Tab-separated table of C-alpha atoms in Angstrom:
chain	number	residue	atom	x	y	z
A	1	MET	CA	73.015	83.157	6.178
A	2	ALA	CA	76.597	82.698	7.077
A	3	ASN	CA	76.600	86.494	7.690
A	4	ASP	CA	74.114	86.659	10.276
A	5	PRO	CA	75.521	86.834	13.762
A	6	ILE	CA	72.518	85.514	15.744
A	7	HIS	CA	72.208	82.356	13.614
A	8	GLN	CA	74.330	80.561	15.609
A	9	PHE	CA	72.198	80.605	18.467
A	10	GLN	CA	69.153	79.043	16.607
A	11	ILE	CA	67.598	76.330	18.175
A	12	HIS	CA	66.205	73.673	15.959
A	13	ASP	CA	64.852	70.253	16.625
A	14	LEU	CA	66.879	67.082	15.834
A	15	ALA	CA	64.075	64.324	16.879
A	16	GLY	CA	60.702	65.133	17.763
A	17	PRO	CA	58.630	67.037	18.185
A	18	PHE	CA	57.806	65.433	21.597
A	19	HIS	CA	55.170	66.916	23.845
A	20	VAL	CA	54.663	66.168	27.577
A	21	GLY	CA	52.094	67.743	29.522
A	22	GLY	CA	51.879	70.583	26.978
A	23	TYR	CA	55.373	71.333	26.909
A	24	GLU	CA	57.368	70.824	23.815
A	25	ILE	CA	60.597	69.039	24.937
A	26	SER	CA	62.010	68.011	21.503
A	27	PHE	CA	65.779	66.645	21.365
A	28	THR	CA	67.476	69.571	19.833
A	29	ASN	CA	70.676	70.757	18.917
A	30	SER	CA	70.971	72.364	22.226
A	31	ALA	CA	69.970	68.882	24.006
A	32	LEU	CA	72.596	67.359	21.493
A	33	PHE	CA	75.468	69.501	22.704
A	34	MET	CA	74.700	69.020	26.448
A	35	GLY	CA	74.911	65.318	25.526
A	36	VAL	CA	78.211	66.081	23.801
A	37	ILE	CA	79.540	68.023	26.873
A	38	VAL	CA	78.762	65.271	29.413
A	39	ALA	CA	80.409	62.748	26.864
A	40	THR	CA	83.267	64.851	26.310
A	41	ILE	CA	83.907	65.445	30.232
A	42	THR	CA	83.472	61.931	31.187
A	43	GLY	CA	85.620	60.650	28.003
A	44	ILE	CA	88.469	62.869	28.875
A	45	LEU	CA	88.606	62.241	32.702
A	46	THR	CA	88.091	58.497	32.323
A	47	LEU	CA	90.869	58.186	29.736
A	48	ALA	CA	93.051	60.467	32.065
A	49	SER	CA	92.482	58.199	35.086
A	50	SER	CA	92.727	54.985	33.283
A	51	LYS	CA	96.334	54.310	33.549
A	52	ARG	CA	96.705	55.101	37.134
A	53	ALA	CA	100.312	55.948	36.779
A	54	LEU	CA	102.284	56.740	39.808
A	55	VAL	CA	104.067	59.379	37.810
A	56	PRO	CA	101.151	61.079	35.694
A	57	GLY	CA	101.623	61.441	31.927
A	58	ARG	CA	100.377	64.627	30.216
A	59	LEU	CA	96.398	63.510	29.967
A	60	GLN	CA	96.385	62.056	33.704
A	61	SER	CA	98.490	65.618	34.670
A	62	VAL	CA	95.559	67.459	33.009
A	63	GLY	CA	92.732	65.337	34.629
A	64	GLU	CA	94.752	65.658	38.132
A	65	MET	CA	95.214	69.668	37.687
A	66	TRP	CA	91.517	69.865	36.856
A	67	TYR	CA	90.385	67.794	39.995
A	68	GLY	CA	93.095	69.377	42.114
A	69	MET	CA	92.031	73.236	41.373
A	70	ILE	CA	88.312	72.529	42.305
A	71	ASP	CA	89.379	70.435	45.038
A	72	ASN	CA	91.523	73.296	46.436
A	73	MET	CA	88.924	75.831	45.540
A	74	VAL	CA	86.369	74.028	47.637
A	75	LYS	CA	88.570	73.426	50.726
A	76	ASN	CA	89.901	77.067	50.439
A	77	VAL	CA	86.283	78.432	50.620
A	78	LEU	CA	84.077	76.111	52.213
A	79	GLY	CA	86.765	74.243	54.333
A	80	GLU	CA	86.168	70.391	55.579
A	81	GLU	CA	82.534	70.771	55.354
A	82	GLY	CA	82.203	71.590	51.874
A	83	LYS	CA	83.625	68.094	50.938
A	84	ALA	CA	80.070	67.111	50.156
A	85	PHE	CA	79.762	69.808	47.474
A	86	PHE	CA	82.793	69.148	46.008
A	87	PRO	CA	81.294	66.758	43.075
A	88	LEU	CA	78.454	69.551	42.495
A	89	VAL	CA	81.025	72.131	42.250
A	90	PHE	CA	83.209	69.963	39.806
A	91	SER	CA	80.453	69.293	37.863
A	92	LEU	CA	79.341	72.976	37.502
A	93	PHE	CA	82.642	74.176	36.646
A	94	SER	CA	83.090	71.221	34.227
A	95	PHE	CA	79.979	71.724	32.335
A	96	VAL	CA	80.135	75.397	32.039
A	97	LEU	CA	84.013	75.086	30.923
A	98	VAL	CA	83.514	72.513	28.103
A	99	ALA	CA	80.237	73.913	26.852
A	100	ASN	CA	82.187	77.426	26.698
A	101	MET	CA	85.189	75.702	24.890
A	102	LEU	CA	83.127	73.478	22.619
A	103	GLY	CA	81.571	76.765	21.551
A	104	MET	CA	84.657	78.086	20.337
A	105	PHE	CA	84.458	75.625	17.649
A	106	PRO	CA	83.136	76.829	14.274
A	107	TYR	CA	79.264	75.599	13.759
A	108	PHE	CA	79.358	74.224	17.139
A	109	PHE	CA	76.045	75.228	19.577
A	110	THR	CA	77.057	76.992	22.699
A	111	VAL	CA	74.670	75.661	25.510
A	112	THR	CA	75.676	78.474	27.766
A	113	SER	CA	74.782	81.207	25.225
A	114	HIS	CA	70.873	80.666	26.115
A	115	VAL	CA	70.039	82.441	29.227
A	116	ILE	CA	67.343	79.996	30.199
A	117	VAL	CA	70.460	77.179	30.701
A	118	THR	CA	72.502	79.826	32.634
A	119	ILE	CA	69.692	81.281	35.084
A	120	SER	CA	68.709	77.726	35.884
A	121	LEU	CA	71.945	76.585	36.886
A	122	ALA	CA	72.350	79.996	39.018
A	123	LEU	CA	68.942	79.401	40.444
A	124	PHE	CA	69.693	75.634	41.178
A	125	VAL	CA	72.959	76.953	43.045
A	126	ILE	CA	71.029	79.864	45.108
A	127	GLY	CA	68.128	77.241	45.791
A	128	LEU	CA	70.705	74.697	47.110
A	129	VAL	CA	72.321	77.773	49.210
A	130	VAL	CA	68.864	78.423	50.740
A	131	ALA	CA	68.054	74.693	51.229
A	132	VAL	CA	71.184	73.802	52.869
A	133	GLY	CA	71.232	77.227	55.238
A	134	LEU	CA	67.879	76.260	56.469
A	135	TYR	CA	68.698	72.577	56.987
A	136	LYS	CA	71.871	73.440	58.613
A	137	HIS	CA	70.687	76.432	60.823
A	138	GLY	CA	67.005	76.136	60.816
A	139	LEU	CA	65.345	79.727	60.854
A	140	GLY	CA	68.345	81.034	62.673
A	141	TRP	CA	69.894	81.203	58.767
A	142	PHE	CA	67.916	84.499	58.360
A	143	LYS	CA	70.100	86.262	60.515
A	144	LEU	CA	72.603	86.332	57.761
A	145	PHE	CA	70.414	89.435	56.405
A	146	VAL	CA	70.507	90.894	60.001
A	147	PRO	CA	73.987	91.957	60.528
A	148	SER	CA	75.160	92.440	63.961
A	149	GLY	CA	77.027	95.331	65.374
A	150	VAL	CA	74.716	97.620	63.241
A	151	PRO	CA	72.781	100.607	65.075
A	152	LEU	CA	69.184	99.853	65.311
A	153	ALA	CA	67.931	102.941	63.407
A	154	ILE	CA	69.395	101.747	60.220
A	155	LEU	CA	69.240	97.912	60.606
A	156	PRO	CA	65.977	97.767	58.524
A	157	PHE	CA	67.402	99.625	55.729
A	158	ILE	CA	70.667	97.432	55.880
A	159	SER	CA	68.584	94.081	55.863
A	160	LEU	CA	66.727	95.635	52.878
A	161	ILE	CA	69.999	95.801	51.164
A	162	GLU	CA	71.289	92.531	52.459
A	163	ILE	CA	68.049	90.998	50.935
A	164	ILE	CA	68.221	92.258	47.619
A	165	SER	CA	71.755	91.814	47.428
A	166	PHE	CA	70.992	87.958	48.158
A	167	LEU	CA	68.070	87.838	45.686
A	168	SER	CA	70.099	89.630	42.812
A	169	ARG	CA	73.002	86.849	43.310
A	170	PRO	CA	71.051	84.240	41.057
A	171	ILE	CA	70.559	86.834	38.395
A	172	SER	CA	73.972	88.277	38.306
A	173	LEU	CA	75.291	84.631	38.257
A	174	GLY	CA	73.231	83.523	35.620
A	175	LEU	CA	73.389	86.795	33.500
A	176	ARG	CA	77.107	87.265	33.714
A	177	LEU	CA	77.814	83.733	32.314
A	178	PHE	CA	75.193	84.132	29.453
A	179	GLY	CA	76.195	87.783	28.703
A	180	ASN	CA	79.723	87.024	28.146
A	181	MET	CA	79.060	84.023	26.021
A	182	LEU	CA	76.553	85.710	24.005
A	183	ALA	CA	78.512	88.994	23.212
A	184	GLY	CA	81.809	87.076	22.946
A	185	HIS	CA	80.446	84.909	20.013
A	186	ILE	CA	78.376	87.932	18.339
A	187	VAL	CA	81.588	90.042	18.180
A	188	LEU	CA	83.663	87.405	16.672
A	189	LYS	CA	81.094	86.631	14.142
A	190	VAL	CA	80.444	90.217	13.315
A	191	PHE	CA	84.360	90.739	12.839
A	192	ALA	CA	84.633	87.295	10.837
A	193	GLY	CA	81.553	88.438	8.439
A	194	PHE	CA	83.608	91.905	7.928
A	195	VAL	CA	86.426	89.901	6.857
A	196	VAL	CA	84.182	87.883	4.269
A	197	SER	CA	82.384	90.951	2.835
A	198	LEU	CA	85.504	93.217	2.746
A	199	GLY	CA	87.512	90.365	1.169
A	200	ALA	CA	84.544	89.851	-1.254
A	201	LEU	CA	85.189	93.380	-2.579
A	202	GLY	CA	88.781	92.466	-4.038
A	203	GLY	CA	91.716	94.859	-4.207
A	204	LEU	CA	91.564	97.632	-1.486
A	205	GLY	CA	88.865	95.529	0.101
A	206	PHE	CA	91.169	92.646	0.659
A	207	LEU	CA	93.730	94.678	2.345
A	208	GLY	CA	90.902	96.514	4.482
A	209	ALA	CA	89.879	92.773	5.410
A	210	LEU	CA	93.154	92.583	7.188
A	211	ALA	CA	92.288	94.749	10.190
A	212	PRO	CA	89.103	92.699	11.283
A	213	MET	CA	91.155	89.539	10.170
A	214	LEU	CA	93.709	90.154	12.959
A	215	MET	CA	90.934	91.605	15.348
A	216	ALA	CA	89.017	88.097	14.990
A	217	VAL	CA	92.268	86.299	15.725
A	218	ALA	CA	92.848	88.463	19.040
A	219	LEU	CA	89.463	88.207	20.198
A	220	THR	CA	89.666	84.316	19.538
A	221	ALA	CA	92.366	84.380	22.021
A	222	LEU	CA	90.500	86.458	24.421
A	223	GLU	CA	87.446	84.227	24.113
A	224	PHE	CA	89.228	81.135	25.227
A	225	LEU	CA	90.321	83.262	28.166
A	226	VAL	CA	86.961	84.263	28.905
A	227	ALA	CA	85.600	80.823	28.152
A	228	PHE	CA	87.762	79.366	31.081
A	229	LEU	CA	87.441	82.373	33.370
A	230	GLN	CA	83.601	82.384	33.128
A	231	ALA	CA	83.499	78.799	34.404
A	232	PHE	CA	86.160	79.335	36.882
A	233	VAL	CA	84.116	82.452	38.334
A	234	PHE	CA	80.814	80.535	38.200
A	235	ALA	CA	82.611	77.676	40.228
A	236	ILE	CA	84.017	80.003	42.731
A	237	LEU	CA	80.888	82.077	43.293
A	238	THR	CA	78.957	78.862	43.824
A	239	CYS	CA	81.492	78.136	46.540
A	240	VAL	CA	81.179	81.448	48.120
A	241	TYR	CA	77.526	81.503	48.294
A	242	LEU	CA	77.350	77.856	49.452
A	243	ASN	CA	79.538	79.337	52.401
A	244	ASP	CA	76.976	81.511	53.469
A	245	ALA	CA	74.672	78.662	53.841
A	246	LEU	CA	77.393	76.507	55.796
A	247	HIS	CA	79.010	79.437	57.693
A	248	THR	CA	76.826	82.103	59.230
A	249	HIS	CA	79.593	84.883	60.313
A	250	HIS	CA	78.109	88.210	59.842
B	1	MET	CA	61.829	92.390	26.822
B	2	ALA	CA	63.656	95.289	25.426
B	3	THR	CA	66.116	93.170	23.690
B	4	THR	CA	63.705	91.224	21.784
B	5	THR	CA	62.541	94.525	19.941
B	6	GLU	CA	66.271	95.472	19.457
B	7	ALA	CA	66.988	91.858	18.202
B	8	ALA	CA	63.995	92.239	15.503
B	9	PRO	CA	65.460	95.149	13.579
B	10	ALA	CA	68.971	93.565	13.980
B	11	GLU	CA	67.661	90.712	12.191
B	12	GLY	CA	66.127	92.488	9.852
B	13	THR	CA	69.102	94.068	8.220
B	14	THR	CA	71.054	91.192	8.304
B	15	GLY	CA	68.454	89.571	6.364
B	16	GLU	CA	67.777	86.528	4.639
B	17	SER	CA	68.342	84.042	7.338
B	18	THR	CA	65.226	84.666	8.947
B	19	GLU	CA	63.377	84.079	6.002
B	20	ALA	CA	65.155	81.053	5.277
B	21	GLU	CA	64.662	79.474	8.734
B	22	GLY	CA	60.973	80.191	8.478
B	23	GLY	CA	58.941	83.211	9.822
B	24	ALA	CA	58.454	81.558	13.065
B	25	HIS	CA	62.081	82.605	14.361
B	26	HIS	CA	61.347	86.312	14.890
B	27	VAL	CA	62.547	86.504	18.349
B	28	PHE	CA	66.032	86.418	19.576
B	29	PRO	CA	66.878	82.976	19.949
B	30	PRO	CA	68.436	83.083	23.398
B	31	LEU	CA	65.555	84.687	24.598
B	32	ASP	CA	62.825	82.649	22.617
B	33	SER	CA	60.757	81.359	25.526
B	34	LYS	CA	59.209	78.431	23.362
B	35	THR	CA	62.480	76.680	23.493
B	36	PHE	CA	62.552	77.002	27.418
B	37	PRO	CA	60.781	73.833	28.196
B	38	SER	CA	63.154	71.670	25.948
B	39	GLN	CA	66.198	73.099	27.068
B	40	LEU	CA	65.396	72.874	30.719
B	41	PHE	CA	64.315	69.256	30.300
B	42	TRP	CA	67.383	68.036	28.513
B	43	LEU	CA	69.654	70.449	31.087
B	44	VAL	CA	68.369	68.514	33.931
B	45	ILE	CA	68.585	65.252	32.113
B	46	PHE	CA	72.248	65.880	31.097
B	47	PHE	CA	73.519	67.517	34.327
B	48	ALA	CA	71.690	65.035	36.608
B	49	ALA	CA	73.873	62.485	34.314
B	50	LEU	CA	76.942	64.556	34.691
B	51	TYR	CA	76.961	64.611	38.421
B	52	LEU	CA	76.077	61.098	38.803
B	53	LEU	CA	78.869	60.053	36.512
B	54	MET	CA	81.402	62.668	38.433
B	55	SER	CA	80.127	61.813	41.677
B	56	ARG	CA	80.080	57.930	41.347
B	57	MET	CA	82.724	57.148	38.829
B	58	VAL	CA	85.265	59.722	37.554
B	59	LEU	CA	86.362	61.811	40.680
B	60	PRO	CA	86.413	58.536	42.957
B	61	ARG	CA	89.038	57.255	40.625
B	62	ILE	CA	91.230	60.365	40.368
B	63	ALA	CA	90.995	60.331	44.106
B	64	ALA	CA	92.316	56.899	44.234
B	65	ILE	CA	95.053	57.678	42.165
B	66	LEU	CA	96.079	60.827	44.210
B	67	GLU	CA	95.411	59.119	47.297
B	68	ALA	CA	97.631	56.136	46.234
B	69	ARG	CA	100.312	58.395	45.276
B	70	LYS	CA	100.264	60.185	48.649
B	71	ASN	CA	100.227	56.678	50.591
B	72	GLN	CA	103.189	55.587	48.571
B	73	ILE	CA	105.237	58.999	49.159
B	74	ASP	CA	104.171	58.949	52.732
B	75	GLY	CA	105.216	55.099	52.970
B	76	ASP	CA	108.701	56.034	51.433
B	77	LEU	CA	109.356	58.682	53.572
B	78	ALA	CA	108.337	56.870	56.836
B	79	ARG	CA	110.697	53.851	55.590
B	80	ALA	CA	113.232	55.921	54.832
B	81	SER	CA	113.335	57.589	58.434
B	82	ALA	CA	112.825	54.073	59.954
B	83	LEU	CA	116.105	52.952	58.303
B	84	LYS	CA	117.796	56.114	59.147
B	85	ASP	CA	116.715	55.259	62.836
B	86	GLU	CA	118.040	52.007	62.590
B	87	THR	CA	121.239	53.049	60.947
B	88	GLU	CA	121.671	55.394	63.832
B	89	LYS	CA	121.020	52.637	66.248
B	90	THR	CA	123.288	50.102	64.748
B	91	LEU	CA	126.107	52.891	64.876
B	92	GLN	CA	125.419	53.164	68.583
B	93	SER	CA	125.626	49.586	69.501
B	94	TYR	CA	128.791	49.434	67.112
B	95	GLN	CA	130.134	52.168	69.208
B	96	LYS	CA	129.010	50.507	72.477
B	97	ALA	CA	130.583	47.440	71.483
B	98	LEU	CA	133.739	48.903	70.609
B	99	SER	CA	133.925	50.817	73.957
B	100	ASP	CA	133.206	47.760	75.902
B	101	ALA	CA	135.887	45.635	74.138
B	102	ARG	CA	138.099	48.584	74.981
B	103	GLY	CA	137.008	48.396	78.440
B	104	ASN	CA	137.293	44.583	78.561
B	105	ALA	CA	140.484	44.564	77.034
B	106	THR	CA	141.921	47.206	79.751
B	107	ASP	CA	140.358	44.752	82.576
B	108	ILE	CA	142.113	41.828	81.145
B	109	ALA	CA	145.321	43.448	80.661
B	110	LYS	CA	145.188	44.815	84.375
B	111	THR	CA	144.122	41.355	85.863
B	112	THR	CA	147.004	39.566	83.906
B	113	ARG	CA	149.410	42.038	85.357
B	114	ASP	CA	148.178	41.712	88.958
B	115	LYS	CA	148.281	38.234	88.649
B	116	VAL	CA	151.818	38.042	87.170
B	117	ASP	CA	152.979	40.607	89.613
B	118	GLY	CA	151.792	38.498	92.561
B	119	ASP	CA	153.263	35.520	91.176
B	120	VAL	CA	156.467	37.116	90.855
B	121	ASN	CA	156.294	38.696	94.207
B	122	ALA	CA	155.328	35.286	95.919
B	123	LYS	CA	158.279	33.696	94.024
B	124	ARG	CA	160.718	36.160	95.091
B	125	ALA	CA	159.637	35.732	98.737
B	126	ALA	CA	159.874	32.222	98.670
B	127	LEU	CA	163.398	32.544	96.958
B	128	ASP	CA	164.312	35.002	99.399
B	129	ALA	CA	163.261	32.758	102.412
B	130	THR	CA	165.107	29.608	101.124
B	131	LEU	CA	168.308	31.931	100.762
B	132	ALA	CA	167.911	33.427	103.919
B	133	GLU	CA	167.819	29.834	105.510
B	134	LYS	CA	170.720	28.937	103.662
B	135	VAL	CA	172.751	31.805	104.586
B	136	ALA	CA	171.784	30.711	108.429
B	137	SER	CA	172.738	27.435	108.122
B	138	ALA	CA	175.997	28.169	106.500
B	139	GLU	CA	176.817	30.686	108.747
B	140	ALA	CA	176.083	28.144	111.726
B	141	ALA	CA	178.297	25.891	109.955
B	142	VAL	CA	181.181	28.476	109.651
B	143	ALA	CA	180.658	28.980	113.580
B	144	LYS	CA	180.757	25.536	114.443
B	145	SER	CA	183.975	24.960	112.245
B	146	LYS	CA	185.414	28.100	113.897
B	147	ALA	CA	184.894	26.575	117.334
B	148	LYS	CA	186.040	23.232	116.696
B	149	ALA	CA	189.359	25.176	115.005
B	150	MET	CA	189.648	27.067	118.133
B	151	GLU	CA	189.485	23.782	120.160
B	152	SER	CA	192.129	22.105	117.904
B	153	VAL	CA	194.323	24.954	118.534
B	154	HIS	CA	194.014	24.700	122.310
B	155	ASP	CA	194.851	21.189	122.140
B	156	ILE	CA	197.618	21.831	119.499
B	157	ALA	CA	199.296	24.613	121.872
B	158	SER	CA	198.977	22.243	124.938
B	159	ASP	CA	200.763	19.288	122.998
B	160	THR	CA	203.158	21.488	121.539
B	161	ALA	CA	203.707	23.398	124.812
B	162	ALA	CA	204.281	19.710	126.765
B	163	GLU	CA	206.685	18.815	123.881
B	164	ILE	CA	208.521	21.946	124.484
B	165	VAL	CA	208.861	21.449	128.271
B	166	ALA	CA	210.143	17.917	127.874
B	167	SER	CA	212.576	18.992	125.298
B	168	LEU	CA	213.817	21.844	127.236
B	169	THR	CA	213.864	20.188	130.851
B	170	GLY	CA	213.526	16.362	130.082
B	171	GLY	CA	210.633	15.967	132.519
B	172	LYS	CA	207.299	15.449	132.092
B	173	VAL	CA	204.340	17.732	132.584
B	174	THR	CA	200.876	16.451	133.582
B	175	LYS	CA	198.145	17.517	131.520
B	176	THR	CA	196.186	19.405	134.078
B	177	ALA	CA	198.980	21.314	135.044
B	178	LEU	CA	199.323	22.364	131.381
B	179	SER	CA	195.735	23.284	130.895
B	180	LYS	CA	195.885	25.394	134.109
B	181	ALA	CA	199.053	27.167	132.575
B	182	LEU	CA	197.462	27.641	129.099
B	183	ALA	CA	194.436	29.078	130.916
B	184	ASP	CA	196.662	31.502	132.814
B	185	ALA	CA	198.358	32.456	129.700
B	186	LYS	CA	195.201	33.109	127.969
B	187	SER	CA	193.937	35.617	130.797
């Protein structure tokens, strides 16, 4: 059981099963960890901002850097009009970051390793882009797919490419995060499994277990980097896509 | 769903876990569509909760801290520059007062000198005038004394002449004849 690299992705009911309108919406370990994520983010940031010190302490500095990083990102990519989207981008970044980081703890469930979660977040972002684009620019927003200054002969072709590239955004946005988290966790588990299997052989196997052991340690460091990076990429791509909705400059 | 079919043998080889979990979990868990409604439902609830907590409570708190710090720094800088301005103004007014005082001192010295000079000149002129008057009156007195002396000499001469004539000739000479003779002798 401990050797199965897939086991960590299993979802099981903690309460329920509940059924609403023919759908099963039981409170699962995934739901529990979503709650833990929200509690962790809120807890850390509330604690960080509780002292309101003029010269920030360690925790307050973390909170301010966290805030400042997303604030700068939104300002740089979206400009002043993007202020309204700051809480959303902040929530998306924090949710993905803490989900990925909590997933690094052994026996913890990684919410973002399930495709439905990442694709839903991505579809929500793209849906918001379309909604904001249509709200701001009306039907003129569709000019996004008709770049200016392109010869009429190849314009339909270019537009087709633009449309396909737009439609592939939620897929790439969601699958990138899902794939990274899934693959990282499987690889970690596989190497950790090697350590246990080889170590169990004793003698020479014990020596042989050193290589996957070092690999697992190195991969753990890499996974921490990936966990942060994927959250950052998700947030910045959200900003870039929202920029298309706010400013149609093509 | 190629992944599902790949995942199935992978689970088969790693073995017993699938059996332990019960036969229902033959699909690769992250792609098991049976768990989608539940995950979606709780994702919506918890993400909405997170968004509300962030936008209503947490982010305004941090923004307030950053804003307060920015205000404090801006206020301190403004006060510093105001104090600097004030210092410069004070320095300027001090220098102005200093140069004013210096000018005043020069003025007072000049007027005092002028006044003293005037006084001295007036007194000297008055003194000169009295001295000239005294000299003039003294000269007049001298001239008067001289004239008187000359007259006495004339009288003494005529008396002496009458005496001499009397002792020489024993005769008497009249005064008129004497005066006439003296006048003749003079011319």
